[in-house]
Each structure stands twice: as C-alpha cells, then as structure tokens.
Amino acid sequence: MAIENKSTVAYVGTDAVAEAMRQINPDVVAAYPITPQTAIVETFSTMAANGLVDTEMVNVESEHSAMSATIGASASGSRAMTCTSSQGLGLMWETLYIASGLRLPIVMPNVNRALSAPINIHCDHSDSMGARDSGWIQLFSENAQEAYDNTIQAIKIAENSNVYLPVMVLLDGFIISHAIERMELLEDNKVKDFVGEVNTPYSLLDPNNPVTVGSFDGLYGYYFEFKKQQEEAMKNSFSVIKEVGEDFGKLSGRSYEFFETEYMEDAEFGFLVLGSAAGTVRHHVKCLRENGIPAGMIKLRTYRPFPGKELVEATSHLKALAVMDRSDTFAGGMGGPVFMDLRSAYYDYDKKPLMTNYIYGLGGRDLSVELVQQATEEMQDIVRNGEVKQTVNYLGLKE
Amino acid sequence: MKWDISDIKNWSWDKHPRGAIISEPGNSEKFKTGGWRSLRPIHDQEKCVHCLTCFIFCPDSSIKVEDEKMKEIDLEFCKGCGICAEECPKDAIEMIDEMKALDEENK
Amino acid sequence: MSTRLKDLSKKDEILKGGHRLCAGCGASIAVRQILKGLPDDVELVVSNPTGCLEVSTTIYPYTSWNCSYIHSAFENVASTLSGVESAYRSLKKQGKTDKDYRFVVFAGDGGTYDIGFQALSGALERNHRMVYVCYNNEAYMNTGIQRSGATLKGAWTTTSPHGEESYGKAENRKDLTSIVAAHDIPYVAQASISNWRDAVKKAQKAFEADGPAFINILSPCHRGWRYPMEQTVEVAKKAVETCAWPLYEVENGEYNLTGKVKEKKPVEEYLKMQGRFAHLFKKEENKEVLDSIQQYIDEKWERIKYLAGEE
C-alpha cells in the first residue's frame, strides 16, 4: 500500500519522542529533568510554551512527584504522560507499582541509562529491567523511528479497555536519544485519529460518579485477586499489542510485532537482542550470511508481556542461541534478565537450542562488530562441539 | 453507583472492580461501628438548648440534627468516646455503661 | 459565609459514619470542621497520604468519602493532587468540564512535616490551587506513636522514649507553619479543633484563596498523647490557652492572631494533662527541660505577636 504525504526528517531520539508527544497532545505532562531524558522535557516544554499543545505542564520537584502527579492526572480521566531515565526511574519505583495497581493507562518514555553506583550517565538497561515486574508493559526501540512509533502505539495499547495498564517506551540513552537519524513523521491528524479520544477506567472529575481511588486492602484481603487481574490484563495485552502494531502498519507502512526476525528460517545459530544493539548485530549477521555462515537474529521489542511461547517457536530449530543482555541480575551466575526469562520459557519444551548468555554494554561500553564476531566464533564452537563451555559471558569486559 | 457487596467474600478475582476502586460514595455507612461502644451517651431533651456543640465536635458524624435542633445520637455509628458529654455546656448528655444499657433494652 | 452551627448543620456530611478511626479521634473532628467551610455547589476531590485517616476511611470495599477521593502513597499527596488539579485546569481550558472543583488534602504531620515535605513545598511553589490541611497529632500514630518533626520537645514516643539517658524527644519541633508561610502563598493558618468557629472560618478563607492554602490544625490523639479519650477537645483547648499552639493566619503575607488569649497559661497545665509528658514531672533534673519547653513556646509566641503587630 502506498503511503502518501511522508515527511522525512533528521531527528535525535529525544526530538522524535517529543514530536510524538506533541501529536498525541496529552492533557497533562509532569516531568523532571535527568540526563539523558532532559531534552524530551525541554523540547516538549517549548512546544507547550508556544501553544502547540493543550497540555498542562507540571514541572515537578522530583521524579517521585512526576509519577505521582501523572497518577493523579490519569486518575482524573485525562491523558497523562511523563518521561525519565535511570535514577529518576529508580526514584519512581514505589509509584510505578501504584500506577499499574490502579490500572492507569499512563505512557512513559524511559531513556535507558545505567544505575548508580558508580554514577554513570550512559546506556544500559539496568534501570528498566529492574522494573520488569512492576506491572508495566515495556516496549523497546532500536532507533529514533521506533521510539516515535512505539510512543504513539503505546497510547492505544494502554488505553484499551481490555488492558488499562501503563506502558514504558524504552530507548537507549545517547545512542538513540542523542544521535541524529533519518526518520519519517506521520501527519498530525493521522496520529490524532489513531490514538483517538482519551479512555481511562474511571475519573475523579466525573461529578456524577464520585470514586474512591487507592483504597486500603488491609483488613479483608482481596489484594491477591487484584494482582491476578493485573496479570490477566497483561495477558490480554498480547493481542492488543499485535492489533495495534498491525493497524499502525496500515497507517505508516511500518507494522510491529512482538519481535523481528532476520535470517532465522534456516539459521543454525542466532542472537536475541533488544534496543540499539540490534543494528550492530543485524549488520554482522548480514556479513556472516554473505560469507555463507548460517547466522540469524531476533530483535525483541515486547519485553513485558514476555512472548515466551512465540520466542521458543522462533528459535527452537537452532543449534545454538545467544541471548544478549544489557544488564545483569546479580543472581550469582544465572545471567541477565532476558536470558533467565527465555530459559524459563524453554523449560516445557524438549526441543531446544544450546543457550548462552552475553552480558554486554554496561554503563555505555560499546558493542563493537569485533565483539559480535568474538561471540559468533564462540557460537560456532558450540555448534561444532555440541556443548556450552561457559553459559554466562561478559562481552567486552576487560579481563 | 449502588453496589451490592453482600457476597463479596466469595467473589472470584474477576468480579472485583479494576484497581480496587470503590464506586459507591459513603458506603461505609453499611458498616456499623456502634458495636465498639463500652459507654453509651444518653441525651436529655429537657436539658438540651440545641447549641449544637456536640454536633461540631463529634468524631463519628453521629449527632443527628434536624431543623436546627439536636434530635438524637446515632447509635449505629457512635463509638462512645464521650466528647459530646464532656463538651456539652448544659450537661445534657450522660455516659452510661453500654452493657447495662443493653441489658435494660433486652428486659 | 455563615459560621453559625445551625447553618453548618445543614451542610452535607462529606465524611460519613462507619469509618474505623479510634473513638475520640481528633482527625475526623478536624476533617468535619474544615469541610463545613466548603462553599455550597462546588465539586470536591479529597486526597490523603498514607496514615490513620486514610486506612480508616477507605477500607475496601467501604469508603467513608461522599466525594471523589484518591490515595497514592505516603510522601506524595501534594504531588498526586497537583496532578489532579492540573488535569482539571487542562480539561477546563479545553472546555471539557464546566464544574467548579475544590481540591483538599488531609495529611498527618508525618506526611506533611517529614516524608511529604518536599512534595508539599513543590506543590506550593507551583501554585496549585489546593487546600492542604495538616491534621497534626504530633507523631506517627498510624504506625504506633513514633516521633515526627512535629513532636514537641520532651514528649515520650516509641522512638523517643525516656530512660536513664533520655528525657524523651530531645529536639524542638519544626515550625512548619512558618516554613509554609515563607512560600508566600495566599493563605496560611494554624487552627485547633477546640476552636471550631475559628477553624471553619479559616477553612472558608482557604477554599476561596486563589492559589494554594495551608491549614495546620491541632488534632490530638489520645492513644499517642495518653489522656482519656473524652478529653480530646479539652487538651486541644489547653494547647491554645498556653500558647503551645497559637492560632493565627497569614493572609497574603499579613499576620493576624485569631485566638483571643486573655491570659497566657503556663505550658505545664497543657503538659500535665498528657501521659506522654508525665516523666518530665517525676524527676527533679527534668525541671530544666520543662523550663526550656516554656522558653521555646514563649519565644515562638512573642515572634507571632510581633509579626501580627501585637507586641
């Protein structure tokens, strides 16, 4: 299908997200500056200052208050957004669980950055990975285009009445947030129609239906039931994420699924990766294929909910699979979070590849093609020998 | 919104409102706290001058006022703290033993 | 607006019966008096941080609030309600609501003086139109009587116990009302549940303020202060009479004393009513502590009088 009126621009990732937010035109944005997210709130503030949006900007005094104000605004039936990074997400911790527990369809871009200590402003996924059990949907982006596309789709996913869960849109700090890329924007009215009118499960500002939000479950014990509801909503979100991804494809020519595969059909070994590193890995896999080496790759977009069954189906024919994690779990040898999740998903299946885990890029350590080649050679050894010598590996660590 | 919670203890997880929202404002009136009382306020209409001091100091919204007059104490909610008796300028409220009062009622 | 009880008795009870606060609780008296100052024909959103009032009035599946209500966490009531108020302004600006809303916080002193202080300061600086009411019972009562920044010097609490090396809380309390006044918001007041007319009048002004308003209302807790439960109003009254809790307001920067104190009574009269200070009267060496409490209260009282131009 031909897509007309394409607008091609050169944007840094933060501008791409701010532009998506302008087109979404949220009623309230509450945010606090933190590197490398700051440019999003700066750019969006300028848009608000110039009257390009109807948004009330709430320049709060901390990220804890940013999420708290966003919770208040979303519970008031308005479309509410915030954005953050790293320590800011850490400071929000308590309220992340409140946002999902209150079933508020908040959308929050998080520019991935390492967590202290030592303090480090560069990219890894330790901030958002720690929040993987907070009841938020998590969508990873490979580049500015995907960050923009994911932000728009996130509204529609969050506000679906079978879901009503908050969504985190993830983009790698500096690598995506501060690098200029060619990307395409949608027209304002197309985005407006796509996201539609705001839809929240209840509103404090409905005078005909006053509600008590955030009730206390300390005496009779229904907490368990509410947690099960959240898990069910997360399950429901699979089909919604899929539909929204397809609909977005009709609108933009760029459709989205839980993950993207490259050369996987006939691959002997493959890489599973999320975020900007997918670009490096894809480039390398292409080179390997040009040299007749049967490599493949999967770029995981939807980390929460975790599409375990689909990932197993897409990888079980491999002889070896390398899971790339840009964060550690400090579990004493269990590997990174994606590795742990996928290994767990494989437990019920007999047919499985040999699996290895590469923890890479912590604190912004570059993932070079040379490092991917090093991993490739190790994978080829695994295929050849039929055994994994070292399950968890630190790629690019000075040893 | 009216909300029937008579059987809530047996509800399956999917019957509860999302996010533990309570959509029936003020429904705690279905929960009677009067059973907490060990002392019961007895209001003497003869002595009462309807100054409504008891009304403004009651922690449990239990002083019923009608047409600007102190009508009665709502024993469904009164926890028997005795602030009304303490603050009444005319000593028109007396606190008596709740068990004795119940015995009297049941005679 | 009227402060006649006969008129106030006709206003809706927004806090309904059936809540699970202790018998003789000062917090619900504070809530009732403040909400009697709410204008007619407005819509209301109430917010609590975590605390006694919150856990006792919103026990799922019951709510005592006959209005919209939100609780999020302990330290963020001011920012949570900032978000609600901002949503309201946004929707109003876009023509999506034509209702007249008021937003009110009822927070304990722990949620106000201590853990919620940053969010409070931020919300005041951002000028959100909300009435922030601190129902002040001078300690963390919900978790079982621990010291807070509002606890008076010398007081026993479970985390400032008296013993061989301690006479109770060693520090003076934080003068939060003055700190809030330094934010230069339209309306700031100290009130006491014992002086209900004063409290209702202050609430009426707070609800009309074009910007943030703050009321610090003394709301004794008999469990934590150790006095018989029927004495809640009497203890609060004594706090006012001894100037341990001066009643005043700061209206657009102008200080006014609002409680008429004919003759300032010695603070011992207030302290002696309460078991939390009983140890101070049992040891000779604690006389110094009593003197220092009196001195602190005298200094604060003189300062307020000076600011109110009543030297």
Short mmCIF file of C-alpha atoms in Angstrom, two decimals, chain B residues 3 5 8 11 16-17 20-22 24-33 36 38-39 49-63 65 67-69 77 79-83 86-87, chain C residues 4-11 13 15-26 28-29 32-33 36 57-67 193-196 200 229-234 237:
data_model
loop_
_atom_site.label_atom_id
_atom_site.label_comp_id
_atom_site.label_asym_id
_atom_site.label_seq_id
_atom_site.Cartn_x
_atom_site.Cartn_y
_atom_site.Cartn_z
CA TRP B 3 -23.00 -1.67 44.79
CA ILE B 5 -21.26 -6.32 48.27
CA ILE B 8 -18.05 -10.10 48.32
CA TRP B 11 -16.27 -13.26 44.77
CA HIS B 16 -13.89 -7.13 41.74
CA PRO B 17 -13.68 -3.66 40.20
CA ALA B 20 -9.86 -1.75 43.88
CA ILE B 21 -11.94 1.29 43.01
CA ILE B 22 -14.95 1.98 45.23
CA GLU B 24 -20.39 3.86 45.86
CA PRO B 25 -19.50 7.02 47.79
CA GLY B 26 -20.01 6.91 51.55
CA ASN B 27 -20.90 3.21 51.62
CA SER B 28 -19.09 2.80 54.95
CA GLU B 29 -22.49 3.64 56.39
CA LYS B 30 -23.22 -0.03 55.81
CA PHE B 31 -20.55 -0.78 58.39
CA LYS B 32 -21.90 -0.10 61.87
CA THR B 33 -19.26 0.95 64.37
CA TRP B 36 -17.37 -0.70 69.59
CA SER B 38 -18.38 0.49 76.07
CA LEU B 39 -20.15 3.68 77.13
CA VAL B 49 -30.57 24.00 74.48
CA HIS B 50 -29.68 22.89 70.94
CA CYS B 51 -26.44 24.84 70.86
CA LEU B 52 -25.07 22.01 68.65
CA THR B 53 -21.67 21.98 70.36
CA CYS B 54 -21.87 18.19 70.40
CA PHE B 55 -22.51 18.22 66.66
CA ILE B 56 -19.35 20.13 65.73
CA PHE B 57 -17.11 18.04 67.99
CA CYS B 58 -18.40 14.56 67.18
CA PRO B 59 -15.64 12.48 65.50
CA ASP B 60 -18.15 9.99 64.11
CA SER B 61 -20.74 12.20 62.42
CA SER B 62 -23.23 10.72 64.87
CA ILE B 63 -25.15 13.75 66.10
CA VAL B 65 -29.61 17.48 63.69
CA ASP B 67 -34.37 21.73 61.61
CA GLU B 68 -31.52 23.27 63.59
CA LYS B 69 -32.30 21.06 66.61
CA PHE B 77 -22.05 4.73 64.48
CA LYS B 79 -18.22 4.72 69.37
CA GLY B 80 -18.92 6.09 72.83
CA CYS B 81 -15.91 8.39 73.14
CA GLY B 82 -17.80 10.80 75.41
CA ILE B 83 -16.53 14.01 73.83
CA GLU B 86 -17.58 16.38 78.07
CA GLU B 87 -18.19 19.43 75.88
CA ARG C 4 -23.46 29.55 62.80
CA LEU C 5 -23.72 25.94 63.87
CA LYS C 6 -27.36 25.90 62.87
CA ASP C 7 -26.31 26.74 59.32
CA LEU C 8 -23.35 24.38 59.36
CA SER C 9 -25.62 21.55 60.50
CA LYS C 10 -27.49 21.82 57.19
CA LYS C 11 -24.41 21.18 55.10
CA GLU C 13 -21.62 15.37 55.82
CA LEU C 15 -17.12 12.17 55.82
CA LYS C 16 -19.73 9.54 56.51
CA GLY C 17 -20.08 7.34 59.57
CA GLY C 18 -18.77 3.79 59.63
CA HIS C 19 -15.12 4.78 59.38
CA ARG C 20 -12.72 2.89 61.60
CA LEU C 21 -10.88 5.75 63.33
CA CYS C 22 -10.50 5.32 67.10
CA ALA C 23 -13.26 6.52 69.38
CA GLY C 24 -12.38 10.09 70.35
CA CYS C 25 -10.10 10.69 67.36
CA GLY C 26 -9.12 14.28 66.68
CA SER C 28 -12.11 13.18 61.98
CA ILE C 29 -13.16 16.21 64.04
CA ARG C 32 -15.58 17.62 59.65
CA GLN C 33 -14.84 21.17 60.77
CA LYS C 36 -18.02 22.66 56.99
CA THR C 57 -11.83 5.68 55.87
CA THR C 58 -11.14 3.67 52.71
CA ILE C 59 -11.14 0.03 53.77
CA TYR C 60 -12.09 -1.86 50.62
CA PRO C 61 -14.97 -2.42 49.86
CA TYR C 62 -16.06 0.52 52.03
CA THR C 63 -15.38 4.23 51.70
CA SER C 64 -16.46 6.95 54.10
CA TRP C 65 -15.94 9.65 51.49
CA ASN C 66 -19.04 11.03 49.88
CA CYS C 67 -16.94 12.69 47.16
CA ILE C 193 -10.21 21.56 66.68
CA SER C 194 -11.12 23.09 70.05
CA ASN C 195 -11.77 26.46 68.39
CA TRP C 196 -14.22 25.24 65.79
CA VAL C 200 -14.38 26.84 59.97
CA MET C 229 -10.49 9.84 75.11
CA GLU C 230 -13.27 12.23 76.06
CA GLN C 231 -10.59 14.90 76.68
CA THR C 232 -9.58 15.35 73.01
CA VAL C 233 -11.15 18.78 72.67
CA GLU C 234 -10.08 19.85 76.19
CA LYS C 237 -8.14 23.89 74.11
#
